[in-house]
Tab-separated table of C-alpha atoms in Angstrom:
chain	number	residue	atom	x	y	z
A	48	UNK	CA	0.000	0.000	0.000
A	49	UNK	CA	0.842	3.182	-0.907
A	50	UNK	CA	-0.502	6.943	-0.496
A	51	UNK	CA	0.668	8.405	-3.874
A	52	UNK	CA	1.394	12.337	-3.867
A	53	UNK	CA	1.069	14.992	-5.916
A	54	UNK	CA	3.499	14.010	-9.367
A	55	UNK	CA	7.050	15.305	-8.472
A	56	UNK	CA	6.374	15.788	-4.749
A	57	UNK	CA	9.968	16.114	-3.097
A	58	UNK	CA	10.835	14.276	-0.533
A	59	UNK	CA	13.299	15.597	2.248
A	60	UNK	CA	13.618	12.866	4.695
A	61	UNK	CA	12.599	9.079	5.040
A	62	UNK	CA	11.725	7.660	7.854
A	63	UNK	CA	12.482	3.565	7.525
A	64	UNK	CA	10.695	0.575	9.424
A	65	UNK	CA	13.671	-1.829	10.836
A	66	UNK	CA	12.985	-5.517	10.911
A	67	UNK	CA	11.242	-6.617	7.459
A	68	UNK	CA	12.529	-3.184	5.882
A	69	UNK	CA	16.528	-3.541	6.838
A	70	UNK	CA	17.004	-6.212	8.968
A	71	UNK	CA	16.403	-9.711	7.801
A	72	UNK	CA	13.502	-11.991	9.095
A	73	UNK	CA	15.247	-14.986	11.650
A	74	UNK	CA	15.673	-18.265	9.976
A	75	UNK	CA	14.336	-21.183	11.182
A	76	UNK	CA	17.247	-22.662	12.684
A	77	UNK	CA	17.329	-19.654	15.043
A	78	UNK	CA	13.572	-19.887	16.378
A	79	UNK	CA	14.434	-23.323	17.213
A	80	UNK	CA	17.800	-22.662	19.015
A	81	UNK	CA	16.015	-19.899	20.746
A	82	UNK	CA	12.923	-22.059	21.911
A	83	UNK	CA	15.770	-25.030	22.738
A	84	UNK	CA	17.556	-22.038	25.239
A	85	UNK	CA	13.914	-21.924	26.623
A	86	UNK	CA	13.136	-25.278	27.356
A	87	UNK	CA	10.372	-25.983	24.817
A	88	UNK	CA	10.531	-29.067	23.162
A	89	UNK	CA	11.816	-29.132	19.272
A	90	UNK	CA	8.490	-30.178	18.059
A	91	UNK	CA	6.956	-27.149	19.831
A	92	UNK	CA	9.201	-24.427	18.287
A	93	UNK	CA	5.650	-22.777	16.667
A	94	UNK	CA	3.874	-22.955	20.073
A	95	UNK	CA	7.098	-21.263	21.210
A	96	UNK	CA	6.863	-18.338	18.476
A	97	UNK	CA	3.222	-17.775	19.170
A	98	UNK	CA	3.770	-17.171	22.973
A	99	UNK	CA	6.685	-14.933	22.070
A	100	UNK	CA	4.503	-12.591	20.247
A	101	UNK	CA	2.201	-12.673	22.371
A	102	UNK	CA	4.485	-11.040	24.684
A	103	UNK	CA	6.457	-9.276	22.602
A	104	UNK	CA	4.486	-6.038	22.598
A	105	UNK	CA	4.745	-5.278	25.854
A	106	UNK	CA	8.306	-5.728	25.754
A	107	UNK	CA	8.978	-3.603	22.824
A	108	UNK	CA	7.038	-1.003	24.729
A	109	UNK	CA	9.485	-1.115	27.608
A	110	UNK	CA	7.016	-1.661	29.686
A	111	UNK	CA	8.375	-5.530	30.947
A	112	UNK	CA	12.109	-6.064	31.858
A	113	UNK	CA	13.667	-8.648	29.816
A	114	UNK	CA	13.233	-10.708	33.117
A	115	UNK	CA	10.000	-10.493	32.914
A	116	UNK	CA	9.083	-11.183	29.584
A	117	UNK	CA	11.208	-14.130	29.435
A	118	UNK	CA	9.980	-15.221	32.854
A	119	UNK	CA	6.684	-16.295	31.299
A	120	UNK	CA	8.508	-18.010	28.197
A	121	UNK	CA	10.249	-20.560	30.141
A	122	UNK	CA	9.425	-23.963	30.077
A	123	UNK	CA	10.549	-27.017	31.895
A	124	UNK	CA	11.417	-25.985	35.441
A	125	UNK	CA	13.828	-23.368	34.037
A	126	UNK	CA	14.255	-20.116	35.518
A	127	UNK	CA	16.048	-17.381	34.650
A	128	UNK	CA	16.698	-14.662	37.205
A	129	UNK	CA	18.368	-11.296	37.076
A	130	UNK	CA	21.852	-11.296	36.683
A	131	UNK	CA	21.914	-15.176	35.203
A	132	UNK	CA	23.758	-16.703	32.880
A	133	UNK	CA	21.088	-18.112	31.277
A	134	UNK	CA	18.949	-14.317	31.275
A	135	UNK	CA	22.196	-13.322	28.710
A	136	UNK	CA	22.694	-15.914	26.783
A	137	UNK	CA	18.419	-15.679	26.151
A	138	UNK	CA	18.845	-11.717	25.713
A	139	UNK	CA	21.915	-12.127	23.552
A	140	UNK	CA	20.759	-15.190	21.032
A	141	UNK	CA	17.291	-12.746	20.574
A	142	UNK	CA	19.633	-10.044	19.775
A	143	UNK	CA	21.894	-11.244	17.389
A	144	UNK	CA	18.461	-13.171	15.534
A	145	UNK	CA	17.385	-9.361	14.805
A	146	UNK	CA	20.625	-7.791	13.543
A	147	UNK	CA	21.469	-9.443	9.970
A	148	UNK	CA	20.599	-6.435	7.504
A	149	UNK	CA	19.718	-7.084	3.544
A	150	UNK	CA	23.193	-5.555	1.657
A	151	UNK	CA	20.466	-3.885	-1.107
A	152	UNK	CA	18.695	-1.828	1.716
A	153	UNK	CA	22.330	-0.824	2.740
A	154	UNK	CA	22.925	0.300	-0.443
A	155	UNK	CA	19.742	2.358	-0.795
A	156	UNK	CA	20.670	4.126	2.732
A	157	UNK	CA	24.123	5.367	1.377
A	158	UNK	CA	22.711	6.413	-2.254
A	159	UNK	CA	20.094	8.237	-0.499
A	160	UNK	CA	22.462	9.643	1.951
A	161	UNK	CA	24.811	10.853	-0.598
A	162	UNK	CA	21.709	12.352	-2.375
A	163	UNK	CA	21.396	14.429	0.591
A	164	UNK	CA	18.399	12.583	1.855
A	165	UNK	CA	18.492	12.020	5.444
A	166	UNK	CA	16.985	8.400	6.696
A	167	UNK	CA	15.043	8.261	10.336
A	168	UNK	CA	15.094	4.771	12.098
A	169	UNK	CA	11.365	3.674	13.664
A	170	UNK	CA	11.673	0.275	15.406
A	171	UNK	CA	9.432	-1.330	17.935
A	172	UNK	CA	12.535	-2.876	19.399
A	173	UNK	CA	13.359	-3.600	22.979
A	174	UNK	CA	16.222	-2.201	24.829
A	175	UNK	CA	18.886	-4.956	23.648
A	176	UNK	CA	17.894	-4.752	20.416
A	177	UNK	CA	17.927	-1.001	20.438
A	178	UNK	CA	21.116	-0.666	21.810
A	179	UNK	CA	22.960	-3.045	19.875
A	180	UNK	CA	21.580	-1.418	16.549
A	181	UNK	CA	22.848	2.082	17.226
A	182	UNK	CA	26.069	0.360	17.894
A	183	UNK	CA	26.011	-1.300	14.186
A	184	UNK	CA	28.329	0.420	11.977
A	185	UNK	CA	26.081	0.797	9.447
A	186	UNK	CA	23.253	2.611	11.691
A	187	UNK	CA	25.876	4.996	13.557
A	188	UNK	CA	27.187	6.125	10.048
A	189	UNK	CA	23.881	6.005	7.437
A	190	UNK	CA	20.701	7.052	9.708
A	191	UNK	CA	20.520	10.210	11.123
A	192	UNK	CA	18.342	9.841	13.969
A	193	UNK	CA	16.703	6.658	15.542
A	194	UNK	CA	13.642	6.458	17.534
A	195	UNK	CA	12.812	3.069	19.551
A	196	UNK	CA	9.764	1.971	20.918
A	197	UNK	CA	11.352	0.523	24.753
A	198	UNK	CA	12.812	4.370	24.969
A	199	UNK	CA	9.662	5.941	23.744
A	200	UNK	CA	6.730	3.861	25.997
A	201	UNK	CA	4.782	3.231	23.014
A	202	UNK	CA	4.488	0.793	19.598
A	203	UNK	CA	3.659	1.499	16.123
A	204	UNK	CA	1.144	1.919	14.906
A	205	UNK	CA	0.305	4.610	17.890
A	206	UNK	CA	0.203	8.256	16.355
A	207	UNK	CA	2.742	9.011	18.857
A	208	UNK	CA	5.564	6.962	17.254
A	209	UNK	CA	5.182	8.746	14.029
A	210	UNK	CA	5.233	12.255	15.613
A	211	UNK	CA	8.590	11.060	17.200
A	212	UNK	CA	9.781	10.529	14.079
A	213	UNK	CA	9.333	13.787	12.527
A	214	UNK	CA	10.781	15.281	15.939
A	215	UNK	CA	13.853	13.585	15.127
A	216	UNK	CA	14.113	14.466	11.509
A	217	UNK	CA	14.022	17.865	12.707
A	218	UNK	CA	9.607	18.405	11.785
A	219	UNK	CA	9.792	18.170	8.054
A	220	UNK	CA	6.777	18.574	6.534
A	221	UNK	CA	4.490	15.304	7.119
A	222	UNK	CA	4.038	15.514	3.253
A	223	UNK	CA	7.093	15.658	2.190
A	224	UNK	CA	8.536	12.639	4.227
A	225	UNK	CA	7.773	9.061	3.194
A	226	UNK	CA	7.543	6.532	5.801
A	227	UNK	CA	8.372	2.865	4.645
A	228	UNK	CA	7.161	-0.415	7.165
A	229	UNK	CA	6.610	-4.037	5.487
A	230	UNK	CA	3.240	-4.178	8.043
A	231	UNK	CA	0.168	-2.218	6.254
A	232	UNK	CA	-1.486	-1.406	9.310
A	233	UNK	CA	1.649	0.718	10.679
A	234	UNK	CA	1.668	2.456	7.307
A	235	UNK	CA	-1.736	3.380	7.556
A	236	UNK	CA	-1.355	4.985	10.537
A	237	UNK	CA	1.540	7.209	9.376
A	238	UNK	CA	-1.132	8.253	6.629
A	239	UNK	CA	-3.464	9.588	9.335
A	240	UNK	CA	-0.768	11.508	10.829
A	241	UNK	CA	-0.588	13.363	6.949
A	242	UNK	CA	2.746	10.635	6.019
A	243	UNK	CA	3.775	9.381	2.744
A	244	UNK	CA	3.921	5.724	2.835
A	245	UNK	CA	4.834	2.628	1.046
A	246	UNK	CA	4.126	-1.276	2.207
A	247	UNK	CA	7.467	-2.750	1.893
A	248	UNK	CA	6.838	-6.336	0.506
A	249	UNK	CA	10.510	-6.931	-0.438
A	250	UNK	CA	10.009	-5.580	-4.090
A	251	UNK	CA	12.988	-2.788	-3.814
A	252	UNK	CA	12.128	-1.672	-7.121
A	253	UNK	CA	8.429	-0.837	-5.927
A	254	UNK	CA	10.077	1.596	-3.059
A	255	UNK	CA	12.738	2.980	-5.527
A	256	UNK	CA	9.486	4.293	-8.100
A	257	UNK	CA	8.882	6.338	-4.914
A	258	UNK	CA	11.963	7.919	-4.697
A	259	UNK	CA	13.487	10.600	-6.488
A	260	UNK	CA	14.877	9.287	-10.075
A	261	UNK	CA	18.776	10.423	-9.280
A	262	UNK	CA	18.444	7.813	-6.344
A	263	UNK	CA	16.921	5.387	-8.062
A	264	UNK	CA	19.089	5.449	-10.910
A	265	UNK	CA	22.002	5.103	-8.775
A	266	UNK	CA	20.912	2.222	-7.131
A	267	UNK	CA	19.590	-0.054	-10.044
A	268	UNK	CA	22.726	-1.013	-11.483
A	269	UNK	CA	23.852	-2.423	-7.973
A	270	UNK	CA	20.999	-4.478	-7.572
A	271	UNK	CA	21.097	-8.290	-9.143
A	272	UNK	CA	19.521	-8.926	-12.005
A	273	UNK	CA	15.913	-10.074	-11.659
A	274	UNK	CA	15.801	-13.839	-12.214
């Protein structure tokens, strides 16, 4: 989904969705090493993922400790206090499933950045995560600003996550910014707030129509060839 301005409408700052967007989804192999760290059997790795989600908001949000939210995850007779070994290695292995980025994305944040564009980073993310991601080179040195959930109090899709984001970027003009998330209903809501937006469905060539044609030029040739 998309909410298509006016022909030629310039844009002066992006604001980019993390996970889905930039970062890679987890493999398989990591959900399962993840639910093995939390005691659920290997044939209940999807039971696992469900009641992680179910959680995860809340965590995101900052509004559980990472005690907490994996306190109610554990599974046979495990426990994970504050200050345990197994609390990091659980905090840690969640982390690092979060932080592989897509090279193509990386290459549309420093074509964009050249172009004089500057890029915003909105993430429902949890402290870790948060932390760990404005450590990444690639963050520290091709977004200008980053606004996370856990430090804000609230999730996307509230209103108040958006507005955020055009704090940070310095209040361009809601119009003139284009907000990119691969969930719909967050890029809705930047629409209500007066956002461009654009459903990010992995189709880079869909986002780069959006964009102005010296960045889009710039990054086609760097991008494989469609098979």
């Amino acid at each position: 989904m998309s909410t298509r301005p006016p022909a030629q409408t310039t844009i002066d700052v992006l604001i980019f969705d993390y996970n889905g967007v930039i970062g890679l989804q987890p493999e398989p192999s990591m959900w399962t090493r993840l639910a093995d760290l939390a005691g659920w059997p290997v044939d209940q790795v999807q039971d696992f993922t469900r009641a992680f989600w179910s959680r995860r908001a809340a965590y995101d949000a900052g509004e559980i400790t990472d005690h907490d939210f994996w306190n109610g995850l554990l599974r046979g007779g495990r426990a994970a206090p504050p200050g345990s070994s197994l609390l990091d290695t659980l905090r840690r292995t969640d982390t690092a499933m979060w932080t592989r980025t897509d090279p193509a994305m990386l290459h549309l944040l420093q074509t964009t950045q050249a172009s004089g564009i500057p890029a915003v980073l909105l993430s429902n993310a949890p402290h870790p995560l948060a932390d760990e991601l404005d450590r990444a080179p690639w963050c520290a040195t091709l977004i200008s600003k980053t606004v996370y959930s856990a430090r804000l109090g609230v999730n996307k899709p509230a209103a108040r996550a958006y507005e955020a984001a055009l704090a940070a970027a310095g209040w361009p003009p809601p119009e003139r910014t284009l907000f990119v998330d691969n969930f719909l209903e967050n890029c809705q809501a930047a629409a209500r707030v007066g956002i461009q937006t654009h459903h990010y469905t992995g189709d880079l060539r869909a986002l780069l129509a959006r964009l102005p044609q010296a960045v889009a030029t710039s990054v086609v040739p760097a991008m494989p060839a469609a098979s």
